[in-house]
Tab-separated table of C-alpha atoms and ligand atoms in Angstrom:
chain	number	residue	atom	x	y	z
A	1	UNK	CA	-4.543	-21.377	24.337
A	2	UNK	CA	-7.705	-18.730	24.434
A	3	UNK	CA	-9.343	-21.008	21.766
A	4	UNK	CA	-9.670	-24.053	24.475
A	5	UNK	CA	-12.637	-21.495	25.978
A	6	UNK	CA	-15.253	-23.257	23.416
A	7	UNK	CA	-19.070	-21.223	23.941
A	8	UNK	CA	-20.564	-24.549	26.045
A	9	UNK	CA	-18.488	-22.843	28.632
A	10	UNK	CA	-19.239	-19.416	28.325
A	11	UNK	CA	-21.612	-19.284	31.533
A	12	UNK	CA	-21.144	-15.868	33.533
A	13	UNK	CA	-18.787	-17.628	36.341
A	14	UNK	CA	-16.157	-19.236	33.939
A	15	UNK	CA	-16.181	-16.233	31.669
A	16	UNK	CA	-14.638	-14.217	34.305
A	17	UNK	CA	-12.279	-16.401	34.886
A	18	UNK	CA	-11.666	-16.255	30.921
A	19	UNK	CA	-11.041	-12.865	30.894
A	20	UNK	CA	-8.800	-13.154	33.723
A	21	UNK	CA	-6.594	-15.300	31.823
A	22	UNK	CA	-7.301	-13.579	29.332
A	23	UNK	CA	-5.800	-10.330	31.478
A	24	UNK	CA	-3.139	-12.343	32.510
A	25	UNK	CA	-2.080	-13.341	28.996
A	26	UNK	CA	-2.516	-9.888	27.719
A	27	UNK	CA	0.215	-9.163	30.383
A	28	UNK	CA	2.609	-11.488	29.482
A	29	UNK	CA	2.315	-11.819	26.103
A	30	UNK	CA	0.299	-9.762	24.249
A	31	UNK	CA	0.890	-6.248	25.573
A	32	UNK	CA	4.722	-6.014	23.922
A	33	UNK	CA	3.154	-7.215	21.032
A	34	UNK	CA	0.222	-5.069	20.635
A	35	UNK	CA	2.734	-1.653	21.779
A	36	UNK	CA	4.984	-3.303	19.106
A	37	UNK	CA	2.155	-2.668	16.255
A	38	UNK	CA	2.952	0.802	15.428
A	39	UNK	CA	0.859	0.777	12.505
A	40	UNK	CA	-2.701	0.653	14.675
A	41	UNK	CA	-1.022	2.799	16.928
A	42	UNK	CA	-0.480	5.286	14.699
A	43	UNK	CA	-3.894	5.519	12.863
A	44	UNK	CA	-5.929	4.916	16.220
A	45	UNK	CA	-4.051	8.328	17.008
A	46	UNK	CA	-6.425	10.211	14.780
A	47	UNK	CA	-9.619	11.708	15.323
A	48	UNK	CA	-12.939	10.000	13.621
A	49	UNK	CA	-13.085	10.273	10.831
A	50	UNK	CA	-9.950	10.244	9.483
A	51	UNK	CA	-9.609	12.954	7.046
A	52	UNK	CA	-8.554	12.016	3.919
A	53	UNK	CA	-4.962	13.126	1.715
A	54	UNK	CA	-5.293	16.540	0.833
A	55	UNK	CA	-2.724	18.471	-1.536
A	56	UNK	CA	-3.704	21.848	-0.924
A	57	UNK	CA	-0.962	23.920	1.023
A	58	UNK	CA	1.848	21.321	0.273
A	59	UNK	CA	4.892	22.748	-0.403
A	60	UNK	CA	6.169	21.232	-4.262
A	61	UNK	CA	8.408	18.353	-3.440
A	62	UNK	CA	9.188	14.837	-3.517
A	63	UNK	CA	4.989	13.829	-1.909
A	64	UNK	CA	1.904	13.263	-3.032
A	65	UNK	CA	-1.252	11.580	-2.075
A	66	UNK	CA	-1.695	8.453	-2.756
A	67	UNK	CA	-5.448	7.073	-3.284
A	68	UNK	CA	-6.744	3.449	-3.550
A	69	UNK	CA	-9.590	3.083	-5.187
A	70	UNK	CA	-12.230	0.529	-3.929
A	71	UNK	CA	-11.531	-1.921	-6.818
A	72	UNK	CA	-7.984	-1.745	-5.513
A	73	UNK	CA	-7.101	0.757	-8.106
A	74	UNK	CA	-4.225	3.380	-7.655
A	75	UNK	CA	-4.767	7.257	-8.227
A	76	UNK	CA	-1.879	9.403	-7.300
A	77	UNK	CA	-2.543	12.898	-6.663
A	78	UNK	CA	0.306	14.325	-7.890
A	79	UNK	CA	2.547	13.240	-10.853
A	80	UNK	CA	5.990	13.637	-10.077
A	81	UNK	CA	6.920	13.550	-13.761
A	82	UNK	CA	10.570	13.808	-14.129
A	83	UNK	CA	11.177	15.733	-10.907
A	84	UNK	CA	13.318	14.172	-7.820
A	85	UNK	CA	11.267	11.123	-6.639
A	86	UNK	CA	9.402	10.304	-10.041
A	87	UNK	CA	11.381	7.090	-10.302
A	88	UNK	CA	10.403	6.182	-6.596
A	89	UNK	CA	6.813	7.414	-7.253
A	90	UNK	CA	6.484	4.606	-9.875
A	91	UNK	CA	8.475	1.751	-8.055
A	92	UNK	CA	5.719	2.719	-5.272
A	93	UNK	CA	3.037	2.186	-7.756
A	94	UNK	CA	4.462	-1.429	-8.417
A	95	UNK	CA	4.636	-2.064	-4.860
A	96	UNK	CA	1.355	-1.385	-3.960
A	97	UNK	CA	0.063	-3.169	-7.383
A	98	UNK	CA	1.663	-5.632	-6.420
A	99	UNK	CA	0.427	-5.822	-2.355
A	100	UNK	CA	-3.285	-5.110	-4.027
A	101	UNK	CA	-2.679	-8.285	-6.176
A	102	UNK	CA	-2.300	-10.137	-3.251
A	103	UNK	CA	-4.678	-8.546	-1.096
A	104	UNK	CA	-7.322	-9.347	-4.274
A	105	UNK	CA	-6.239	-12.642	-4.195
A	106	UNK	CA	-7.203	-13.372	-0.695
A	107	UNK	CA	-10.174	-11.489	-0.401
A	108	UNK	CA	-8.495	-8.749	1.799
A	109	UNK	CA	-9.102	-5.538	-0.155
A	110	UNK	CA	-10.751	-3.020	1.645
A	111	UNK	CA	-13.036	-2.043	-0.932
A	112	UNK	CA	-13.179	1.595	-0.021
A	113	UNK	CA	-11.510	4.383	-0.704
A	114	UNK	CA	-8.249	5.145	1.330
A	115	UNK	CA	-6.094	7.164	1.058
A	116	UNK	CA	-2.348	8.847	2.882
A	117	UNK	CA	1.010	11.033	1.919
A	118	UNK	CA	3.469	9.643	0.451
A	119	UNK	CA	6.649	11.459	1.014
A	120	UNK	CA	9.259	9.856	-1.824
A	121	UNK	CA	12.204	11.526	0.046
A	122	UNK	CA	15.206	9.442	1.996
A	123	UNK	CA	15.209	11.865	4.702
A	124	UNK	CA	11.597	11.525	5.341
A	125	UNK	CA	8.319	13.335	6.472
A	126	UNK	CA	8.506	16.344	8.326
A	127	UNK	CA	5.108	17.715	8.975
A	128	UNK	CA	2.600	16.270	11.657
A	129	UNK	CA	-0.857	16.383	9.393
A	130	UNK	CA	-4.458	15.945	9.531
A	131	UNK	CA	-4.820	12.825	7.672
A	132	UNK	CA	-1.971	9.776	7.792
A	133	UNK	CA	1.484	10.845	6.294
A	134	UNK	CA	3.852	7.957	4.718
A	135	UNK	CA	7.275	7.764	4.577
A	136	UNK	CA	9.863	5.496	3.881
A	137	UNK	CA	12.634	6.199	5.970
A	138	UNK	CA	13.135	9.011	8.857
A	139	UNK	CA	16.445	10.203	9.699
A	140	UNK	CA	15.179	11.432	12.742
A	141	UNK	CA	12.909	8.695	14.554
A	142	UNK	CA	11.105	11.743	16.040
A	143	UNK	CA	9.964	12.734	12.557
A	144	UNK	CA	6.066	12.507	12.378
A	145	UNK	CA	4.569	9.536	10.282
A	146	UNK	CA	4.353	6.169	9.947
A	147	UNK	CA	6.774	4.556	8.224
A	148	UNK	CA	6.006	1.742	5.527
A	149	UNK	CA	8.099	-0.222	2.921
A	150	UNK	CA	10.550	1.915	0.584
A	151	UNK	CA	9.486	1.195	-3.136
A	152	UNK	CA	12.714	-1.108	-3.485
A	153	UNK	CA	11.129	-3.845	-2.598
A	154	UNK	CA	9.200	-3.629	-5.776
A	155	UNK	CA	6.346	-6.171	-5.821
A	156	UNK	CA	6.186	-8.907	-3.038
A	157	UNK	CA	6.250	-11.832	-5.512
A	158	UNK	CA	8.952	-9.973	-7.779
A	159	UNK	CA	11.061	-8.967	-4.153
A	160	UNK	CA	10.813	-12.892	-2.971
A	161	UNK	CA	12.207	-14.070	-6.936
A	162	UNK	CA	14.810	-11.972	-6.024
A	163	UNK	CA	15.869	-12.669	-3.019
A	164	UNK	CA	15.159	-16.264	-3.096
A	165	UNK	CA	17.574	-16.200	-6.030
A	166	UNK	CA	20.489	-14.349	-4.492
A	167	UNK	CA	19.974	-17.155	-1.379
A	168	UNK	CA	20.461	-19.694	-3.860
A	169	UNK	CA	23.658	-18.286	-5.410
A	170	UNK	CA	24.743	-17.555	-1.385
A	171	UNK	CA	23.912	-21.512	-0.841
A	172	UNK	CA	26.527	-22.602	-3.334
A	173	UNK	CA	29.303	-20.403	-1.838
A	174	UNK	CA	30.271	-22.496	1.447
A	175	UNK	CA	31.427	-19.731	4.170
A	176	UNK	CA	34.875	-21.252	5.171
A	177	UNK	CA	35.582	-21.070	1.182
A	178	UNK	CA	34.732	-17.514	0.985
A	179	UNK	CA	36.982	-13.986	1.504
A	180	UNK	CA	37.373	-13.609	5.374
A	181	UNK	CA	37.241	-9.767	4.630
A	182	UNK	CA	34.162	-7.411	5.178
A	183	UNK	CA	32.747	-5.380	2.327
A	184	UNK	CA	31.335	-1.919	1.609
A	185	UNK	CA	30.797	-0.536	-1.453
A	186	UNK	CA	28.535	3.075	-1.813
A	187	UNK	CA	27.999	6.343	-3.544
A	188	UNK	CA	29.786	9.335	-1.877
A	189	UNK	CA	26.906	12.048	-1.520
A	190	UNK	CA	25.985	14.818	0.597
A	191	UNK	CA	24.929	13.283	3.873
A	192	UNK	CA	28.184	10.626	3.409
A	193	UNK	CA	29.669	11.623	6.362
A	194	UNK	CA	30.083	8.277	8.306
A	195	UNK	CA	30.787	6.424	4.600
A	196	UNK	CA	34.009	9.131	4.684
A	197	UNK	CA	34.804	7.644	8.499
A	198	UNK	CA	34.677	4.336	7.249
A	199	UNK	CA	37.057	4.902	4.519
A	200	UNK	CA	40.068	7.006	6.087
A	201	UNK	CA	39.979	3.538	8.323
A	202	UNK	CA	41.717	1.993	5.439
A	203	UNK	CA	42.036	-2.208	5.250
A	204	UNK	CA	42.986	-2.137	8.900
A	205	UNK	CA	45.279	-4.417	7.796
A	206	UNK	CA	43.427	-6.384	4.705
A	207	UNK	CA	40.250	-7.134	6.904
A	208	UNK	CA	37.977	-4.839	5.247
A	209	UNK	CA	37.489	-3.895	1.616
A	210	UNK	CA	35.134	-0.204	1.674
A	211	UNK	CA	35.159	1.887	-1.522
A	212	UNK	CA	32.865	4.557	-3.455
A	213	UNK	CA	31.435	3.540	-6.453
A	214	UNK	CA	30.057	6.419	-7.483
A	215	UNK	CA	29.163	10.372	-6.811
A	216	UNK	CA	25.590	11.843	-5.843
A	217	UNK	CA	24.570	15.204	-5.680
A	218	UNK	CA	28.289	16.646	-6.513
A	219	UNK	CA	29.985	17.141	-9.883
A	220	UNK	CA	32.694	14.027	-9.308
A	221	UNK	CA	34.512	12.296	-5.912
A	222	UNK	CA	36.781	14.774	-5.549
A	223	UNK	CA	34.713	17.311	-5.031
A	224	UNK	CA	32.147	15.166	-2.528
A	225	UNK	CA	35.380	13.920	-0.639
A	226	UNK	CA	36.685	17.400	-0.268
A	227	UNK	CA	33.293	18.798	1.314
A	228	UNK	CA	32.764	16.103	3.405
A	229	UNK	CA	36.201	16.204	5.310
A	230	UNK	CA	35.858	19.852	5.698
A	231	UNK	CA	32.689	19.395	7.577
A	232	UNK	CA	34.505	16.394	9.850
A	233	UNK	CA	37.255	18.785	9.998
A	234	UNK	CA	39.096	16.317	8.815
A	235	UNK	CA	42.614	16.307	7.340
A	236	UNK	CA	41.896	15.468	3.240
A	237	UNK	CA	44.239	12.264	2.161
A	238	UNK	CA	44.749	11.292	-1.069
A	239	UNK	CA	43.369	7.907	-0.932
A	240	UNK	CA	40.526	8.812	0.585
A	241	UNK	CA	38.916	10.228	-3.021
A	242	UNK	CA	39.924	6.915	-5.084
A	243	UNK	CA	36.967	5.211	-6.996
A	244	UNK	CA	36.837	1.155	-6.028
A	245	UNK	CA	35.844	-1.496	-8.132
A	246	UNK	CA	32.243	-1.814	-8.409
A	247	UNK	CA	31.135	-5.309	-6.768
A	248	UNK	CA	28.435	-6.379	-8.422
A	249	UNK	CA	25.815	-7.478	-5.763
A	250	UNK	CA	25.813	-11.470	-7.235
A	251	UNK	CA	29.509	-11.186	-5.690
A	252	UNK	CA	28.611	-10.166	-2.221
A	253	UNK	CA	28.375	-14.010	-1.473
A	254	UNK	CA	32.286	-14.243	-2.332
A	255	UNK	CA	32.542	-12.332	1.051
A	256	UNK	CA	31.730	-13.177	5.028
A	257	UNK	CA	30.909	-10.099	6.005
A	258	UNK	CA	29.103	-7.520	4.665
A	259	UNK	CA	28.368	-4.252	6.110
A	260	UNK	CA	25.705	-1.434	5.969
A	261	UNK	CA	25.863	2.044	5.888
A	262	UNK	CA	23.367	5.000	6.423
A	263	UNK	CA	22.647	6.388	3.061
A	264	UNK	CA	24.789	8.707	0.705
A	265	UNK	CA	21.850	11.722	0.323
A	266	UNK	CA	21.424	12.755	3.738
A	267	UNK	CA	22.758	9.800	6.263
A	268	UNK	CA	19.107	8.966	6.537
A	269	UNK	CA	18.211	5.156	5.426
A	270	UNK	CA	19.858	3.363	2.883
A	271	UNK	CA	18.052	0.360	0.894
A	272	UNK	CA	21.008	-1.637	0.805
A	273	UNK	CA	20.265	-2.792	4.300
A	274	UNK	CA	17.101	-5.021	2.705
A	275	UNK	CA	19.333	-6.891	0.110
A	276	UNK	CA	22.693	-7.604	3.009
A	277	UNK	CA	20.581	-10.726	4.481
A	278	UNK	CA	20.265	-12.955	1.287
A	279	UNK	CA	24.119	-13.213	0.865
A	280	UNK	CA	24.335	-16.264	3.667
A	281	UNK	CA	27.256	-13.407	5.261
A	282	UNK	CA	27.597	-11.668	8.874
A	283	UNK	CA	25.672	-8.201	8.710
A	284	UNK	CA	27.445	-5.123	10.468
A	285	UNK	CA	25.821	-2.309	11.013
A	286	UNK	CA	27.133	1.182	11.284
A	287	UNK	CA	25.623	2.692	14.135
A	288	UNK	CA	22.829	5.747	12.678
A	289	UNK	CA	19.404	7.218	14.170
A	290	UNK	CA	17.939	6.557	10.690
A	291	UNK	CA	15.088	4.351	10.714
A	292	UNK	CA	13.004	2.019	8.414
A	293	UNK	CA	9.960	0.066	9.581
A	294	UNK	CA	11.850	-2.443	10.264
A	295	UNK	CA	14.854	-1.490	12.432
A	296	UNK	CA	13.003	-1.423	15.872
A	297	UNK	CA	12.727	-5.968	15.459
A	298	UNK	CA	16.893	-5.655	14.883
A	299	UNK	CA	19.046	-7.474	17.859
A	300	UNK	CA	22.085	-6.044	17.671
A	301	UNK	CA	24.567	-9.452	18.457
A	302	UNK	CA	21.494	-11.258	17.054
A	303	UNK	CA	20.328	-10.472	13.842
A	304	UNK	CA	23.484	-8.099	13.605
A	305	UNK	CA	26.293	-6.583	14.675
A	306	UNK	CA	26.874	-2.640	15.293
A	307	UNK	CA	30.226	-1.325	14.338
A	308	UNK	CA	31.636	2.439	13.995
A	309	UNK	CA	34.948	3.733	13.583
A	310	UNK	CA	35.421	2.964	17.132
A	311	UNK	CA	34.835	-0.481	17.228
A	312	UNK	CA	35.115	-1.975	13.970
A	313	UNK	CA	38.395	-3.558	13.563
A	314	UNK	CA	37.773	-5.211	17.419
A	315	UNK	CA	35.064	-6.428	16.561
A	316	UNK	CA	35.695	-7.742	13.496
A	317	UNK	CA	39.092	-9.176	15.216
A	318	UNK	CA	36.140	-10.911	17.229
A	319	UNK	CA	34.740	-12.651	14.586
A	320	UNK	CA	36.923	-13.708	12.688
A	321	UNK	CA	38.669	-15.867	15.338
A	322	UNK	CA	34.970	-17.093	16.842
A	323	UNK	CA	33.494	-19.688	14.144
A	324	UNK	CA	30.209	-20.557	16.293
A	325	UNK	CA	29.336	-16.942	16.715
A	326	UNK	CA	29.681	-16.040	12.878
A	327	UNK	CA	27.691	-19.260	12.452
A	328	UNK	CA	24.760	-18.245	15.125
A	329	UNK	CA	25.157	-14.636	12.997
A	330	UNK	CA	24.073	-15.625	9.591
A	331	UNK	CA	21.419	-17.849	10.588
A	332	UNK	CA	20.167	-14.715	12.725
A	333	UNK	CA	20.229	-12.892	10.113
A	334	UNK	CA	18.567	-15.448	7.565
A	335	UNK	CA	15.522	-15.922	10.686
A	336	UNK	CA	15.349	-11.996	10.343
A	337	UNK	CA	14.320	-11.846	6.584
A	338	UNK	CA	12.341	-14.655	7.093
A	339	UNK	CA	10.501	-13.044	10.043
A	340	UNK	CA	9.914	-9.180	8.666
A	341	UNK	CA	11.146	-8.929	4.967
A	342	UNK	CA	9.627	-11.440	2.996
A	343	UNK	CA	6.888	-10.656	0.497
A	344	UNK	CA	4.020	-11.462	2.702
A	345	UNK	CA	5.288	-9.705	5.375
A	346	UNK	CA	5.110	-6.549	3.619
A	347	UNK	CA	1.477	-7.389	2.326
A	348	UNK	CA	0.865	-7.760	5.817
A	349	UNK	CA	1.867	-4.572	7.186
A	350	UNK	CA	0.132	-2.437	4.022
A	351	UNK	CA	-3.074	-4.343	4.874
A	352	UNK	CA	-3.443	-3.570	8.576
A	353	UNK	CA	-2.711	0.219	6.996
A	354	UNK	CA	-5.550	0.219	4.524
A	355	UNK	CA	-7.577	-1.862	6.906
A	356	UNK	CA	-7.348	0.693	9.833
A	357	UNK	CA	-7.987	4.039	7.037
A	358	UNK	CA	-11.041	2.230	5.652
A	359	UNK	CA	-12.792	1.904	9.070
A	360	UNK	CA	-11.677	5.316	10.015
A	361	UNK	CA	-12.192	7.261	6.667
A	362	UNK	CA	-15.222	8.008	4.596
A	363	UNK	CA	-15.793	6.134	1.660
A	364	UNK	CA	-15.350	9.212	-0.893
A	365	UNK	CA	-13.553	9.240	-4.167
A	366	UNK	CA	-10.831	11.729	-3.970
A	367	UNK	CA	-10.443	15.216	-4.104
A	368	UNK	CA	-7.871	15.788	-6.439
A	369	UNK	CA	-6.346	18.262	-9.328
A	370	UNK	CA	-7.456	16.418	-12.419
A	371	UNK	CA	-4.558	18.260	-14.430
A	372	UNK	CA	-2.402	16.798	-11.522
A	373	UNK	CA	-3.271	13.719	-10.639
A	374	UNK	CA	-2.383	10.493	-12.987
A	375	UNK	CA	-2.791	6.957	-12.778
A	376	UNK	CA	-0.852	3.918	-14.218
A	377	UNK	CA	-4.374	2.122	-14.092
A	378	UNK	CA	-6.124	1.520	-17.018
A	379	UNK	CA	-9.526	0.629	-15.408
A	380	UNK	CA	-9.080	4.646	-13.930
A	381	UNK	CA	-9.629	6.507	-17.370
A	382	UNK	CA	-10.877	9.603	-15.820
A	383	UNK	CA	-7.162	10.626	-14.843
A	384	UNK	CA	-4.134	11.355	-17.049
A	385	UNK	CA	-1.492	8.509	-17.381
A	386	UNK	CA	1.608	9.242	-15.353
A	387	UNK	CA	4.178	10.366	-17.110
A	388	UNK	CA	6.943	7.251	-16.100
A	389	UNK	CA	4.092	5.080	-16.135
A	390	UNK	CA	6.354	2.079	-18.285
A	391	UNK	CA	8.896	1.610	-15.113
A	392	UNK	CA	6.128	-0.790	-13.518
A	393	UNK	CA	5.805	-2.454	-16.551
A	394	UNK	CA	9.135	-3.555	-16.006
A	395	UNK	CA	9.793	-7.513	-14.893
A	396	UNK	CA	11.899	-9.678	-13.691
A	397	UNK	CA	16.186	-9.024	-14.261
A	398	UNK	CA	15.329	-5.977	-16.180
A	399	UNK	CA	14.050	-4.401	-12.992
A	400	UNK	CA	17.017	-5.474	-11.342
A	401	UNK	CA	18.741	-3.894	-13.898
A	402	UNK	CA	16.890	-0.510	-13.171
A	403	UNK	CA	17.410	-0.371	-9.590
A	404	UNK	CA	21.209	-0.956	-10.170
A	405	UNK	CA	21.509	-4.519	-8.479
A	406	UNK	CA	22.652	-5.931	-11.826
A	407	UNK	CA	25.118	-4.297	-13.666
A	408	UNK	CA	23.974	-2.394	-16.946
A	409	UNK	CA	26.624	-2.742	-18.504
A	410	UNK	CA	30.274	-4.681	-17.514
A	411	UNK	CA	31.672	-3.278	-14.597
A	412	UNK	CA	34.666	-1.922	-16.225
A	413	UNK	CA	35.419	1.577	-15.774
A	414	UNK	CA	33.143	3.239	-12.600
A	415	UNK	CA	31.921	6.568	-13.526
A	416	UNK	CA	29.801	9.219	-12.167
A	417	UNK	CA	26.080	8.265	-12.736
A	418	UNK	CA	23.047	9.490	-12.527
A	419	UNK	CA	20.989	6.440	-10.567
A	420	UNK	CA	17.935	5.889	-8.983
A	421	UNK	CA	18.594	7.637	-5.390
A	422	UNK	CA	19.880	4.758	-3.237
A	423	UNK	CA	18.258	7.199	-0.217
B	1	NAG	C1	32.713	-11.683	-9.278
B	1	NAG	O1	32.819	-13.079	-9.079
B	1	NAG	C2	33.305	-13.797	-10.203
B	1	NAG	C3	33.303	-15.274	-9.849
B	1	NAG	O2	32.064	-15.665	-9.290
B	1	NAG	C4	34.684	-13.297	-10.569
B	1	NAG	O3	35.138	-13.963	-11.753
B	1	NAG	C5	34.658	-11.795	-10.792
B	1	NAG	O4	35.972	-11.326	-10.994
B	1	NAG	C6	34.072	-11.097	-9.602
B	1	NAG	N1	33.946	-9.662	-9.889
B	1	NAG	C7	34.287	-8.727	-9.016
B	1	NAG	C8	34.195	-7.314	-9.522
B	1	NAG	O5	34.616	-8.955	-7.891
């Protein structure tokens, strides 16, 4: 509508009438949208210039600075080796080769030197800093930092493969045909709390299949089980500590409901959220403070529905006797992904991060450790290879395979594993 305004009519009189409308437009439309940009927000917060990543005073855990390189280039300060987060560290390095790749490709590379923290961990950043801090998920939404993509995604064109494969498996599984029963399937760990609530619910009465499929962070389920009811003050039951069937996530279309969970580490984010809306089902959501980037777009009744212990058999009574609503649910759901989690809208957000930091910071190669710092790059030869540096060489099913969405190995007997942290 602005665009109508061509220069021929840019004479002093009609121009303030312009920016009138202009005002007027801001007011009605472009105000939510611009507050809803948290990304400028958050880097027009700093000082100029923007100080750059700095590891000096860190305390040694799951972070590390994370440096692009004007040819688009990836140095990271710290190598995480084979300590907690090294896995994540890598997927990150895919994920951002992959958003360079695209940024390349369209001309939209800043071409300077940026760089921000990356904190690897599910529970998120904790320290306000100088220069822009990273994180994936918060489990507090007052936790400083500006949240960006978790490393799950992989890379944008490997992340829409996927997903545009599991919506073509969901396609061929008509809803009315499929099990009218909600599903939940997770790692007991320490922050499992509300995945413990969810289980001592039972079927409530064969509507809702919920199991652990494995142990994090404890020696086996008992164990995990044991110390979570304790802390609910909760009276242990036998059932309650019984290993499920895995489901491998090609199944998930079998069912019309599927439901999230905060995550098994800490109760902070859990990726399974990002791979619910492919399955053509109803997405529940268990009612957490975590947050991802993402969460604040969510309509609860629209994209979603928020259940707890409380509420969830009503309201899956609800649905399962109101066709039009599941209906108006999935396709919600479906508009969601397409709207915030597709490939390019990941690109998206990572380029108005690195376009913000290279107007704000100075163009300076980085200040880092050289007996530190690695790179996965091969056009950065001054720095050491990182040590895990062959998990983003990985393509295609075998990265599926990594991140545990398709089975290593038939899903026979579950056992305690050692995974990548879910978060
Ligand atoms: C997964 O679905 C297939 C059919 O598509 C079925 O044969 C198999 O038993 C299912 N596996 C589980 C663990 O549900």
């Amino acid at each position: 509508m602005l665009m109508r305004h061509g220069p021929k009519n840019y004479d002093r009189s009609s121009r303030g009438r312009c920016l009138s409308t202009t005002m007027l437009l801001y007011l009605l439309l472009g105000l939510p949208r611009i507050k809803g940009d948290d990304v400028a927000a958050y880097v027009d917060a700093f000082p100029s210039p923007i100080p750059h990543c700095d590891m000096r005073g860190l305390p040694p855990a799951a972070l590390s600075c994370v440096h692009l390189a004007p040819d688009g280039s990836l140095v990271h300060a710290k190598d995480l080796r084979s300590t907690a987060g090294s896995a994540k560290q890598m997927l990150m390095d895919m994920h951002l080769r992959g958003v360079v790749g695209k940024l390349r490709a369209s001309h939209r590379l800043p071409g300077r030197w940026v760089s921000f923290l990356s904190v690897y961990t599910a529970s998120g950043p904790a320290t306000k800093r100088n220069y822009p801090v990273v994180g994936i998920g918060k489990r507090d939404p007052r936790q400083p930092g500006l949240l960006m993509p978790n490393p799950f995604f992989v890379a944008p064109d490997w992340w829409d493969w996927y997903s545009r494969r599991t919506q073509a498996v969901a396609r061929k599984r008509e809803f009315d045909k499929r099990r009218d029963v909600l599903l939940f399937r997770g790692a007991c760990g320490p922050g499992g709390h509300e995945r413990l609530k969810l289980m001592r619910l039972g079927t409530l009465n064969g509507a809702v299949d919920a199991g652990w499929t494995s142990v994090d962070g404890y020696t086996d389920l008992e164990t995990c089980v044991a110390d979570l009811s304790n802390q609910l003050g909760a009276k242990r039951r036998k059932r309650d500590s019984e290993l499920s069937t895995r489901v491998p996530m090609v199944n998930y279309s079998h069912y019309r409901y599927l439901l999230h969970m905060p995550g098994s580490a800490t109760g902070s984010y859990s990726r399974n959220l990002q791979y619910l809306w492919s399955h053509g089902a109803v997405v529940l959501i268990w009612r957490h403070d975590a947050l991802e980037w993402y969460y604040p777009f969510l309509r609860d009744g629209v994209h979603y529905v928020s259940v707890d212990e409380t509420d969830l058999e009503r309201k899956l009574v609800e649905l399962r006797r109101d066709p039009e609503r599941r209906r108006r649910l999935v396709a919600g759901g479906a508009a969601f992904f397409e709207a915030h989690l597709r490939g390019d809208r990941l690109v998206d957000r990572w380029r108005r991060l690195f376009d913000g930091l290279a107007a704000g910071q100075s163009d300076t190669p980085p200040l880092v450790s050289q007996s530190a710092a690695c790179s996965c790059d091969a056009g950065m030869a001054a720095y050491a290879s990182c040590e895990k540096c062959e998990i983003t060489r990985k393509r295609g099913n075998t990265v599926a395979k990594f991140l545990g969405l398709i089975p290593k190995r038939p899903p026979a007997a579950p056992a305690v594993e050692h995974r990548v942290h879910a978060g």
